Every structure is written in C-alpha cells, then in structure tokens.
mmCIF file of C-alpha atoms in Angstrom:
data_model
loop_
_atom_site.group_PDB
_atom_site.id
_atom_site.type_symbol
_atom_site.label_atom_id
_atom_site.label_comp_id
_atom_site.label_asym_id
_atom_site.label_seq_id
_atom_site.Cartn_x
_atom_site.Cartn_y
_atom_site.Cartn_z
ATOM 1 C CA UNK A 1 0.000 0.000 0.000
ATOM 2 C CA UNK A 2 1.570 3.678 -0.800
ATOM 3 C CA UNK A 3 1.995 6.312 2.148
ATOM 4 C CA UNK A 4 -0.655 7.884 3.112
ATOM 5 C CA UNK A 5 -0.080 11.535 1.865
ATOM 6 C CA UNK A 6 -0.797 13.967 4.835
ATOM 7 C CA UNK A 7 -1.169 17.492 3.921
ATOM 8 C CA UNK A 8 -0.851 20.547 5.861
ATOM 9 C CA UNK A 9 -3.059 23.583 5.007
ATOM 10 C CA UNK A 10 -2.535 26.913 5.454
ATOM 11 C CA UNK A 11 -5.634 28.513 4.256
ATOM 12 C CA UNK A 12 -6.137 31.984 5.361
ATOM 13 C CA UNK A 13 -3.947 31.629 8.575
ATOM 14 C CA UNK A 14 -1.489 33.939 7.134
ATOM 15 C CA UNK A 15 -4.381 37.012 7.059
ATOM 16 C CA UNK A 16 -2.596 38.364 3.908
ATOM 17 C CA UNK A 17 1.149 38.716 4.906
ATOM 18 C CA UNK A 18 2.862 37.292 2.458
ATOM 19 C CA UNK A 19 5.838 36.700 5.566
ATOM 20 C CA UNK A 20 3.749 34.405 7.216
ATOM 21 C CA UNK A 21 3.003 32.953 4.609
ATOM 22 C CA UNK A 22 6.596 32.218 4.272
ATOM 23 C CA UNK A 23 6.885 31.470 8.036
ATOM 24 C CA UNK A 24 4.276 28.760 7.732
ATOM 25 C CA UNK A 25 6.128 27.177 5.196
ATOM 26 C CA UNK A 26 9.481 26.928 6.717
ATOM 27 C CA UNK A 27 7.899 25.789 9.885
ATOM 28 C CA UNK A 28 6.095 23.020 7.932
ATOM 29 C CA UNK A 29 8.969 21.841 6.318
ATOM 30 C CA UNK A 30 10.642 21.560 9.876
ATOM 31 C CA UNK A 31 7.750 19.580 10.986
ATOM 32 C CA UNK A 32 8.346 16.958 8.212
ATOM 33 C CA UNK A 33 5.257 18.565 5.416
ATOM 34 C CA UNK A 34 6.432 16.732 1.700
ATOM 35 C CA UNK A 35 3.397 19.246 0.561
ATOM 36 C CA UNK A 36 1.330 22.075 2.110
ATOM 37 C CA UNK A 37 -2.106 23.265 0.660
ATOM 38 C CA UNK A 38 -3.206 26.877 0.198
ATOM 39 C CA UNK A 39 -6.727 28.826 -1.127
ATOM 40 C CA UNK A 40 -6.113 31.010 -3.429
ATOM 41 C CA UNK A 41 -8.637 33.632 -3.737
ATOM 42 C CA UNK A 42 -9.424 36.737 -5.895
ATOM 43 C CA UNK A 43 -11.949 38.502 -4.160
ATOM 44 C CA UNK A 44 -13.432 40.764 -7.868
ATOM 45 C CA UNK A 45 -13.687 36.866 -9.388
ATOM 46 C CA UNK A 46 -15.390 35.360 -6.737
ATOM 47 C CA UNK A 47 -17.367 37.545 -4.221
ATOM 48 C CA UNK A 48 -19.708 40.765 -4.503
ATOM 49 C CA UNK A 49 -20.313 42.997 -1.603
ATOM 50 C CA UNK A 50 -23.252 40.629 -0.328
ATOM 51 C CA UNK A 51 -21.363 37.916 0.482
ATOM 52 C CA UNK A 52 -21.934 36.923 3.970
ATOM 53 C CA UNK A 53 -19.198 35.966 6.271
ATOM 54 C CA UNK A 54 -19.145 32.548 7.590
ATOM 55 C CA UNK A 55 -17.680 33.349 10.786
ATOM 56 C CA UNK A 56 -17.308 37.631 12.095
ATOM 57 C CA UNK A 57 -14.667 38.117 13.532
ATOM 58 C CA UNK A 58 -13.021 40.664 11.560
ATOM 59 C CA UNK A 59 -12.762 44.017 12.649
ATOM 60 C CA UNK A 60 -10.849 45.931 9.982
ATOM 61 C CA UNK A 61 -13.820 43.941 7.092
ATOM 62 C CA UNK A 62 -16.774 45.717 6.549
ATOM 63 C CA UNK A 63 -17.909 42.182 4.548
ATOM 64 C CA UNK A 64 -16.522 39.358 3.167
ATOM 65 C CA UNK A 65 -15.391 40.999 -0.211
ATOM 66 C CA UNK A 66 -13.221 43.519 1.715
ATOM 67 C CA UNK A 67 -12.065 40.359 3.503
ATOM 68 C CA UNK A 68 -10.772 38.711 0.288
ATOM 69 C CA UNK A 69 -9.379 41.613 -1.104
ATOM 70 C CA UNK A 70 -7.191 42.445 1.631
ATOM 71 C CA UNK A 71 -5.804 39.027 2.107
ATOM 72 C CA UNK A 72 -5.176 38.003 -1.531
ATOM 73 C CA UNK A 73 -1.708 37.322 -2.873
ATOM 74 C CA UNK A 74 -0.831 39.473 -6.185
ATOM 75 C CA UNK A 75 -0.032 37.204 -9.294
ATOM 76 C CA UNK A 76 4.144 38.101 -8.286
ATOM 77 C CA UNK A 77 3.503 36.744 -4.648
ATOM 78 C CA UNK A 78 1.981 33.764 -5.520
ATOM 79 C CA UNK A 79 4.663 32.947 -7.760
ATOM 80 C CA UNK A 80 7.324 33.798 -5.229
ATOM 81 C CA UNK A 81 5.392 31.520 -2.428
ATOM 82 C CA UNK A 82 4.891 28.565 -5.022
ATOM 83 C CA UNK A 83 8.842 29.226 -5.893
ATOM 84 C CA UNK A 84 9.755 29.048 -2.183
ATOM 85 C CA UNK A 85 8.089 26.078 -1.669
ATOM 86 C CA UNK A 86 9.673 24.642 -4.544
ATOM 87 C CA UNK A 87 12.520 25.766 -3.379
ATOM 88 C CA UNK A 88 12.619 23.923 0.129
ATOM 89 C CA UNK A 89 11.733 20.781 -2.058
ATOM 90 C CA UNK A 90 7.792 21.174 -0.708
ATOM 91 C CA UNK A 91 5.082 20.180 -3.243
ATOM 92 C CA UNK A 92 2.669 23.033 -3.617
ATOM 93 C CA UNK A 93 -1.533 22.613 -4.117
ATOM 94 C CA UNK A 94 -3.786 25.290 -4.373
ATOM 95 C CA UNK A 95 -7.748 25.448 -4.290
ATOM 96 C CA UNK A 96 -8.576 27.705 -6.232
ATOM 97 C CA UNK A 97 -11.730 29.770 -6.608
ATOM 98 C CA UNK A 98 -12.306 31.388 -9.779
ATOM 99 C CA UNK A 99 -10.740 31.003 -13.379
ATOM 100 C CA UNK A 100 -8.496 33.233 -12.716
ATOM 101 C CA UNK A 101 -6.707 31.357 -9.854
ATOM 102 C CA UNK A 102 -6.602 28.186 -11.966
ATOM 103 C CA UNK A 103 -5.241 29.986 -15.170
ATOM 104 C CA UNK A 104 -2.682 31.521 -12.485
ATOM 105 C CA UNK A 105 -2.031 27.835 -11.306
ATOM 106 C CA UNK A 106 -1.651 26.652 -14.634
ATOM 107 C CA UNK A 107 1.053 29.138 -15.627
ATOM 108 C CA UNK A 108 2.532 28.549 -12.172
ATOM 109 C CA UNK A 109 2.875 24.546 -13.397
ATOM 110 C CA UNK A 110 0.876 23.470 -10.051
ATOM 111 C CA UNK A 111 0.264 20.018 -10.686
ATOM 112 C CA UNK A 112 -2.865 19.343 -7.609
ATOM 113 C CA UNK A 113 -5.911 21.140 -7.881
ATOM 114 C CA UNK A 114 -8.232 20.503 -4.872
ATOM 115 C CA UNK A 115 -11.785 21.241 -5.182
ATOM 116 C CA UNK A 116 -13.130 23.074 -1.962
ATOM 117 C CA UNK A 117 -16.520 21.513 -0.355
ATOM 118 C CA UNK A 118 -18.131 24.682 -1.779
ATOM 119 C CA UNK A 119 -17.515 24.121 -5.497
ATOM 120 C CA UNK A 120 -18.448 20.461 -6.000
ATOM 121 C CA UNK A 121 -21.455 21.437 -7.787
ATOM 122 C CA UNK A 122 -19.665 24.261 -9.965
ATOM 123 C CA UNK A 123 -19.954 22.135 -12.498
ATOM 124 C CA UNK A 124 -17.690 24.844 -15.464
ATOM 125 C CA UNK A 125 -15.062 25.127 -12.894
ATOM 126 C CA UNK A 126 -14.853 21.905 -12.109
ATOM 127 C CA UNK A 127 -14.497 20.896 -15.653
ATOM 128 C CA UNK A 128 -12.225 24.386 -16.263
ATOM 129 C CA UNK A 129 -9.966 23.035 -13.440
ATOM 130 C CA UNK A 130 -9.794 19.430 -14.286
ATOM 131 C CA UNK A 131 -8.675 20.352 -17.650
ATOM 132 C CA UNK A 132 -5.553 22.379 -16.634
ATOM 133 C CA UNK A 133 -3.694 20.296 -13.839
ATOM 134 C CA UNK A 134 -2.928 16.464 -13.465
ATOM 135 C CA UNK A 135 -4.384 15.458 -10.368
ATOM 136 C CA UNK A 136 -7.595 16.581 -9.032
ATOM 137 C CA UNK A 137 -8.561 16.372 -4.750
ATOM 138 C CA UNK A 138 -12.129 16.957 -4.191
ATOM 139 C CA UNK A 139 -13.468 17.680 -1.355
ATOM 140 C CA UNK A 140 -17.234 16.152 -0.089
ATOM 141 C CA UNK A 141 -18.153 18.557 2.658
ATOM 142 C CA UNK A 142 -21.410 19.936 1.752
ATOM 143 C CA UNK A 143 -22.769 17.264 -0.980
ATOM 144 C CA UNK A 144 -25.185 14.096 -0.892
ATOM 145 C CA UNK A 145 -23.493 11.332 -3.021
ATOM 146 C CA UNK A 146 -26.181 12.123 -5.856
ATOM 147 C CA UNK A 147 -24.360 15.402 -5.832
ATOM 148 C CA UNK A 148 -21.218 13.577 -5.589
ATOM 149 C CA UNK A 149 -22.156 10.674 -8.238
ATOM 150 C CA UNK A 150 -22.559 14.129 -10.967
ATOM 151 C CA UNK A 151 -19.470 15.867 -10.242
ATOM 152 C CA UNK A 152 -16.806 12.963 -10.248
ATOM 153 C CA UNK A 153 -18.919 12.254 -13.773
ATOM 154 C CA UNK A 154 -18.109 15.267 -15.012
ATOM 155 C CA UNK A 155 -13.923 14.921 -13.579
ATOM 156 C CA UNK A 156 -13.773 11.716 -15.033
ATOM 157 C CA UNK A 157 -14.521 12.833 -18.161
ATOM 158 C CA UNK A 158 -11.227 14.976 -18.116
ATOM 159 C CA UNK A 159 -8.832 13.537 -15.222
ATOM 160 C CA UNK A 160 -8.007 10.083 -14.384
ATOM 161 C CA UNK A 161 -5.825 10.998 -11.223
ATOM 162 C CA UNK A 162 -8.680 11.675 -8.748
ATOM 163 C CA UNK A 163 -9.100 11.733 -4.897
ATOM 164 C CA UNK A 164 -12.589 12.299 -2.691
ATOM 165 C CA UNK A 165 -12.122 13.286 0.562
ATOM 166 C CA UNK A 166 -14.842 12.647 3.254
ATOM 167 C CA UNK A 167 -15.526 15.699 5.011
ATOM 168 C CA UNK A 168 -17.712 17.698 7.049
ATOM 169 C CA UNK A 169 -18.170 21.050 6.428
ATOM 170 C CA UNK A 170 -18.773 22.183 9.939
ATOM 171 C CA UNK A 171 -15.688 24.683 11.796
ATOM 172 C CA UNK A 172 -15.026 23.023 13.998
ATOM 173 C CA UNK A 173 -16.205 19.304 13.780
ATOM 174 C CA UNK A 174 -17.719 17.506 16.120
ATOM 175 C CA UNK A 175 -16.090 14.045 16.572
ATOM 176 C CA UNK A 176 -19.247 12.532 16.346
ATOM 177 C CA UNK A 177 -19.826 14.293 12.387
ATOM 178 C CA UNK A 178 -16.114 12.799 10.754
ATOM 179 C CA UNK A 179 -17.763 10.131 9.299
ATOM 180 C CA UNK A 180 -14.407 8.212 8.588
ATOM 181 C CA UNK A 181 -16.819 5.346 7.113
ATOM 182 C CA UNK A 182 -17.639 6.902 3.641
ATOM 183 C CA UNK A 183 -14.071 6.616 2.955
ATOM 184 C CA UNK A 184 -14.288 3.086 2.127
ATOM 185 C CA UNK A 185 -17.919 3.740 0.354
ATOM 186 C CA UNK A 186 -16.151 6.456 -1.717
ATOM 187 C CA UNK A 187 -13.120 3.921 -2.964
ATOM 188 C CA UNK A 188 -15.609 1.362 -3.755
ATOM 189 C CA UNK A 189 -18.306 3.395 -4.995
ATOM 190 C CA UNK A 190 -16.444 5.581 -7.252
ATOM 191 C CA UNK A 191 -13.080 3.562 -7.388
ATOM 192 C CA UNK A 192 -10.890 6.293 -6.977
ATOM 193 C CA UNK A 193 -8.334 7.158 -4.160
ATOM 194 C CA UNK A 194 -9.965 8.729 -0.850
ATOM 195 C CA UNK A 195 -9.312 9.978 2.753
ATOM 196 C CA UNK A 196 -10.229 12.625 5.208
ATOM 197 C CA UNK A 197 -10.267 16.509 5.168
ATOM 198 C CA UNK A 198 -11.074 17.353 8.821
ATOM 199 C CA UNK A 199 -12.015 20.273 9.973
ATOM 200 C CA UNK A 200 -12.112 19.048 14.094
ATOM 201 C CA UNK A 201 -8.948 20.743 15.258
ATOM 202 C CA UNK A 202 -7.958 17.036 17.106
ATOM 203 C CA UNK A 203 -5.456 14.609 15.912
ATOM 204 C CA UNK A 204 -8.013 11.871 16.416
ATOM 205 C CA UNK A 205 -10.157 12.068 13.547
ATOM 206 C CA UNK A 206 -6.975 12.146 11.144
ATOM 207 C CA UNK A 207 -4.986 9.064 13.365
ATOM 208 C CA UNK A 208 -8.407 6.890 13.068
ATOM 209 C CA UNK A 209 -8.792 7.254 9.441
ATOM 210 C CA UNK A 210 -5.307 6.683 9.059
ATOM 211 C CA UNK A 211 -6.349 3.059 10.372
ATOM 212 C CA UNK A 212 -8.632 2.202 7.692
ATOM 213 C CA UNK A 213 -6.764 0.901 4.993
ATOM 214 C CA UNK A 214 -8.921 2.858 2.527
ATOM 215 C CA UNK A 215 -7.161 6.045 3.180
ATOM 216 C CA UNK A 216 -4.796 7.531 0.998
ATOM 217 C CA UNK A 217 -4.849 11.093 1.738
ATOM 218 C CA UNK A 218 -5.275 13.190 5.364
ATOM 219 C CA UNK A 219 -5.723 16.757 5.142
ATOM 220 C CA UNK A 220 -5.690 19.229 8.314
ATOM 221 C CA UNK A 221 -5.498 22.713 8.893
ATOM 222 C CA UNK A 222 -2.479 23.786 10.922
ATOM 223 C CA UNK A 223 -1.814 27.295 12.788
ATOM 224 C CA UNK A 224 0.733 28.836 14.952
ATOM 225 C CA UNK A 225 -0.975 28.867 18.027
ATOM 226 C CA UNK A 226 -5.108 28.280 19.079
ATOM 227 C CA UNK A 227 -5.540 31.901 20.047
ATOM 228 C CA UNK A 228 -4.086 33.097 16.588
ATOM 229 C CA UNK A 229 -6.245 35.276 14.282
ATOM 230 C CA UNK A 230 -8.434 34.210 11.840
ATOM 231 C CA UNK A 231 -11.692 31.976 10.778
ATOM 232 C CA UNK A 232 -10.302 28.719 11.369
ATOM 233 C CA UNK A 233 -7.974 28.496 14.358
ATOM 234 C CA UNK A 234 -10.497 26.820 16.383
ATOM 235 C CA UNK A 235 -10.530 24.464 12.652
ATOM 236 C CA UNK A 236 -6.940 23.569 12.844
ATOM 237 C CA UNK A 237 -4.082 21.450 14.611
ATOM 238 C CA UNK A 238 -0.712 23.192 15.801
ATOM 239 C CA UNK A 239 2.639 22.836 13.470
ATOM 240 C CA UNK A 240 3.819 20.653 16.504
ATOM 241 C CA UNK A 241 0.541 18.932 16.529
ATOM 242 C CA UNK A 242 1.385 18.278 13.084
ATOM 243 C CA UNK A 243 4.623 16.757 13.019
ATOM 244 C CA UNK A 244 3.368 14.203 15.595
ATOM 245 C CA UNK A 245 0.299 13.461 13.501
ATOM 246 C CA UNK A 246 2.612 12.694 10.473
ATOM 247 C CA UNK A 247 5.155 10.491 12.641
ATOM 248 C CA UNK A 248 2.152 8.738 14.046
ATOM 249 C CA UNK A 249 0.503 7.964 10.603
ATOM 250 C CA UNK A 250 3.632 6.294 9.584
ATOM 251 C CA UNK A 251 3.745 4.411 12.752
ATOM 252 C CA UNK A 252 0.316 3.090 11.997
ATOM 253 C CA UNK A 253 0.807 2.825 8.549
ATOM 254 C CA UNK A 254 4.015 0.008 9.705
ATOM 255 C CA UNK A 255 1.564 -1.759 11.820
ATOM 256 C CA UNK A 256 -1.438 -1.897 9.606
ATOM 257 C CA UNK A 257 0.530 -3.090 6.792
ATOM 258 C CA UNK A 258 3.050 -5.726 8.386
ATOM 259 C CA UNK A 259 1.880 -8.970 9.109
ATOM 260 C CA UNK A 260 2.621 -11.350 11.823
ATOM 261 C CA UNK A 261 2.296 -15.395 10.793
ATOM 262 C CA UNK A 262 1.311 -16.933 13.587
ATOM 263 C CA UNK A 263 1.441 -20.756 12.058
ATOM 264 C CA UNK A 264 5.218 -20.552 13.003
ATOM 265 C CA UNK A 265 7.733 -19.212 15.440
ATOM 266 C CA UNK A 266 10.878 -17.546 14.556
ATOM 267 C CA UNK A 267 14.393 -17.657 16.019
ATOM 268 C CA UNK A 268 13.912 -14.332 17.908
ATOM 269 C CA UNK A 269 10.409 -15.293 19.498
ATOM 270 C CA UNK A 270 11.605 -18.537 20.105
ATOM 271 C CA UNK A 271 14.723 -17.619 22.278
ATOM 272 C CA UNK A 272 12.106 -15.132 24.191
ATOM 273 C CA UNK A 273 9.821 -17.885 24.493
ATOM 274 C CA UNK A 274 12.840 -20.162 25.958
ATOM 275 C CA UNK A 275 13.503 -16.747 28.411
ATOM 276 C CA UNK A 276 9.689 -16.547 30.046
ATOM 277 C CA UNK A 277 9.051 -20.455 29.633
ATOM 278 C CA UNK A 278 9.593 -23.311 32.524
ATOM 279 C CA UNK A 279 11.572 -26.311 32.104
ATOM 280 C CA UNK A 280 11.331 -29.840 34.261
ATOM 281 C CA UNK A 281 13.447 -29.526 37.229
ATOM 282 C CA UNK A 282 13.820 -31.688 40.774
ATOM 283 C CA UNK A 283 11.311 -30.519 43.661
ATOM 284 C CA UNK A 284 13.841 -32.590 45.767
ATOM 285 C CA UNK A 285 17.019 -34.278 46.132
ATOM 286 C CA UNK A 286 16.486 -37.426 43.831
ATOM 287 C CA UNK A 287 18.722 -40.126 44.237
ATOM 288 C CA UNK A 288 20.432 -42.756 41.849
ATOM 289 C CA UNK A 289 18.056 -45.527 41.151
ATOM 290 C CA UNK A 290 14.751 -43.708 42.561
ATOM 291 C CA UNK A 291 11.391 -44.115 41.258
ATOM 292 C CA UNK A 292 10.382 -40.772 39.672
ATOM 293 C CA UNK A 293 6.684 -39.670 40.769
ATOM 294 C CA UNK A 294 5.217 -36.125 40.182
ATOM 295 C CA UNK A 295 5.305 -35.139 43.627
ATOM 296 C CA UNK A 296 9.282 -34.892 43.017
ATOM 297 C CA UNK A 297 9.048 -32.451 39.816
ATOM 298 C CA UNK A 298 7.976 -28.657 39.319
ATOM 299 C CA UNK A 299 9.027 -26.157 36.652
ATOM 300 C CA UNK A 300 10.610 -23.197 36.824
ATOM 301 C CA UNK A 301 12.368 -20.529 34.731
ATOM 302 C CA UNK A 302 14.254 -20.771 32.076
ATOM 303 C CA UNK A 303 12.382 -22.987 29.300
ATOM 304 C CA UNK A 304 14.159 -24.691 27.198
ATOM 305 C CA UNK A 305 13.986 -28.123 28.856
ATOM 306 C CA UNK A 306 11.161 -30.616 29.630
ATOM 307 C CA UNK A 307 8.026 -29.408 29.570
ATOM 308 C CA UNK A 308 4.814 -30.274 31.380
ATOM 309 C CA UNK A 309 3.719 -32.578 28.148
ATOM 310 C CA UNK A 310 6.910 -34.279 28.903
ATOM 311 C CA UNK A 311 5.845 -35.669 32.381
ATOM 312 C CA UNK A 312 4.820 -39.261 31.076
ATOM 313 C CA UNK A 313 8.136 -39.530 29.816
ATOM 314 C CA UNK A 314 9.680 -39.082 33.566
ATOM 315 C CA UNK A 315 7.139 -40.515 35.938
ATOM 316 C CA UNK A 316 7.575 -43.974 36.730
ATOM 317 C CA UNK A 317 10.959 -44.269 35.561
ATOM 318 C CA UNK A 318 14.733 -44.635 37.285
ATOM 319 C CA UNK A 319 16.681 -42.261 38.238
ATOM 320 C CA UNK A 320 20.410 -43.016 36.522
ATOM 321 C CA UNK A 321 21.976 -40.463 38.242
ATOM 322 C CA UNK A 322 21.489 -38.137 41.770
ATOM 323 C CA UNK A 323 19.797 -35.231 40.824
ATOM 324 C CA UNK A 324 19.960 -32.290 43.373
ATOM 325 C CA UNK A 325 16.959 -29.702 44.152
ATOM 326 C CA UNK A 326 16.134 -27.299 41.229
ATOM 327 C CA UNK A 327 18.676 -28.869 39.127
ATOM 328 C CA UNK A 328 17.086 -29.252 35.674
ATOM 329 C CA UNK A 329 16.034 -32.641 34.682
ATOM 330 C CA UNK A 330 16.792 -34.188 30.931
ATOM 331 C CA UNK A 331 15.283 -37.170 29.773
ATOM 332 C CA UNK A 332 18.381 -39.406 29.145
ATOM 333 C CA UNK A 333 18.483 -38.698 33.486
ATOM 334 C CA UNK A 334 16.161 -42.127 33.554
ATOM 335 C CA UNK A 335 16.022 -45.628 32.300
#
C-alpha cells in the first residue's frame, strides 16, 4: 500500500502577509510537510459585496469581499510563495476559486488542484480546473453522493488521477460528524483514491482514518498557536501537533501493513519464548536408582527443557543419576 499523503493547510492563517506565509512554510517543512495546501482567492472573481461571512470576527472587514481583497496574494507573490516552496523541495496545491486562480495555477505549473466543499457542484469550474492540472482532490463537505455521483462524472470525463475526501463542512467538527466510514464507500463506490479533510482541530479524527486501509490522503489545517487570528484556528491542529500526527501515521501505517504469521515461530520469538518459559526440574534431592513420581518435579524458569507434556516420559521411571533440588532434569536422566 503507498503512504498515506498527509497534507498541511494553510488557508487563510497567514491574514494576507505574504511573511507568514513564508513562516508557515518553513515551519512546515521543519515539521516533516512533503506538501502544504493553500486557497487562493481573488476577491473581484469570486465575491460581490453581499457575500456573507461565515464566521465575524473581523474588525478591519466591513464584509466578506473587503475580507478577500485584503488578504489576496498578487499574481508576483503567488509565484514567489509557489517558488519558495519549490525551493525547500515542498510540493505546492492550491484550491482555487475562480478562473483566474486556476489559469494563475496553470502558468505557475501546479500540478494538484483541490476542489473546496463549496464548489463540488460548480460544475464549469470543475471541468475548467480538471482540464488544466494532473491530479484533481475533491473535497465532499457539503454534498449528498447524488451530488457527488454528478461531479466525479463530469472529472472523469477529463482527469483520471482523482481523490474524494470525506468531510464535514462544519468549523469546527464535532467528533461525532467525521464520518471516517464513507471513505471506504467512496473507494468502492467511485473507485478512486480517498481519505479525510477534517475540519475538528484534534489529531483523532486524522490518526483513526489513518487506520482504515482505505485512506490515501489526510488533510488538516495547521496554525501557529489556538488563540491566533483568523476563521479557522479553532478548525486547525498546531505545526507541533502536526509533526506528531505525520510520525504517528507512519507508525500506523508500519503496523497496519506488516503482518505477523502466527502458524510458526521464529528464532527471535523462540529464544524469548525459551527466556519466560519453565523447564522440568527436581522438587527434591532425587537419588540414583529412585522411582520418579510427580510429587518430586515442578518447573521453573528458564524454558528450554522438559516441559509439562513431557511428564509421562519421567514418571515412573529410574533415576540413573542423583539429581539435586532445582537442578534441571533431561530425559536421558532415567532408564
């Protein structure tokens, strides 16, 4: 089975400094990210002045265009993030939100789209999108699988290369909402690659779908610190929180993946087996030519000797030799 890819995103957390931005992604790379996933949004291609927020918290944003606008990356920033990613060997994917992003992606040779919850049913941009990159990651958190069945039609039609992620579009998640199970309906039902975008701010949720052997992708978002700004630091995991999810998924990965034959016992378990076992030894001082009964035997540690299935191969025999207390016994002792 291949790795399980886990994937770090950034989202908004860098509220449109283009040095934490940066930050993120150094800090990332420390914590072991092979990729790290970012939104990018253009807030004239994608929002008018209606748009509601999903969570207000924003003091300086009269709405959620002003919002947009004052976070998003210029075309020469993006390319100098995607570059310094590149750069520190970290494979860049973007969710993008508008043509314009994925023409921008496009020129910028990013090679994974995802698909945010939001736009499954965006049925031109999904097709627009699917078109212009060589692996698609779509994301389920909003959609029924009728929904679901249409739009991995339509990417199918354009895009072999395609994971479905089981989410739950709710900031944060409530254990009890992850839903790790469609993961395995989404591999069989679709038979494409799947996993878990999770949206809890736990470790859990990512460490028990790492578990099912279904999963091939886990996606979290990561932040600083819990009481840094922004919509989705109560969404999101800690960079250190991170970097022990990712050790931990390769941990599991080793232990859901090896298997242990129990038909046989090797060297190794055997000579441990030999260390905890008991072996046949004298309760008592047996003399030469004595009449073994089971009253003069016990076992004790180390195995390796006579064992308790041995017995009728002692009792009722002569001694040949004395045999002191707690001295182990061998069969060849008695004739």
């Amino acid at each position: 089975m291949d790795s399980i890819r886990v994937i770090p995103e950034i989202a908004q957390a860098h509220d449109g400094s283009l040095g934490m931005a940066y930050s993120y992604v150094k800090a990332l790379k420390d914590a072991g990210a092979k990729e790290i996933k970012f939104q990018m949004h253009f807030a004239d291609e994608e929002s008018t002045k209606k748009d509601r927020f999903r969570k207000n918290i924003f003091p300086q944003d009269i709405d959620r265009y002003s919002y947009w606008k004052r976070i998003e990356f210029s075309n020469k920033e993006w390319a100098e993030l995607i570059n310094y990613c590149r750069q520190l060997k970290i494979n860049p994917i973007v969710s993008p939100f508008s043509y314009k992003a994925i023409d921008l992606c496009e020129k910028l040779d990013i090679k994974t789209l995802k698909i945010g919850s939001g736009e499954l049913n965006n049925e031109p941009l999904l097709i627009y999108a699917s078109q212009r990159c060589d692996e698609i990651v779509l994301s389920t958190g909003m959609s029924t699988w009728n929904e679901i069945d249409k739009s991995i039609k339509i990417l199918k039609k354009n895009i072999d290369n395609i994971y479905v992620l089981q989410c739950t579009s709710k900031y944060p998640t409530n254990l009890s909402e992850i839903g790790i199970e469609n993961i395995v309906t989404i591999v069989n039902r679709y038979g494409v690659k799947s996993g878990l975008s999770d949206h809890s701010g736990k470790l859990s949720p990512s460490l028990a779908a790492a578990a099912c052997e279904s999963t091939s992708m886990l996606e979290t978002h990561v932040i600083f610190n819990k009481s840094c700004f922004g919509p989705d630091a109560s969404s999101s995991i800690l960079i250190s929180e991170f970097a022990m999810l990712k050790n931990f998924v390769e941990e599991i990965q080793l232990i859901t993946n090896s298997k242990v034959d129990k038909s046989f016992v090797s060297p190794e378990i055997n000579n441990m087996k030999n260390l905890f076992g008991r072996s046949m030894v004298a309760s008592v001082d047996i003399l030469k030519g004595t009449k073994i009964e089971k009253n003069m035997i016990k076992y004790k540690k180390p195995g390796g000797g006579l064992t308790f299935a041995d017995e009728d191969k002692i009792i009722g025999k002569l001694s040949k030799r004395d045999i002191l207390f707690d001295e182990l016994i061998n069969e060849d002792d008695f004739k």
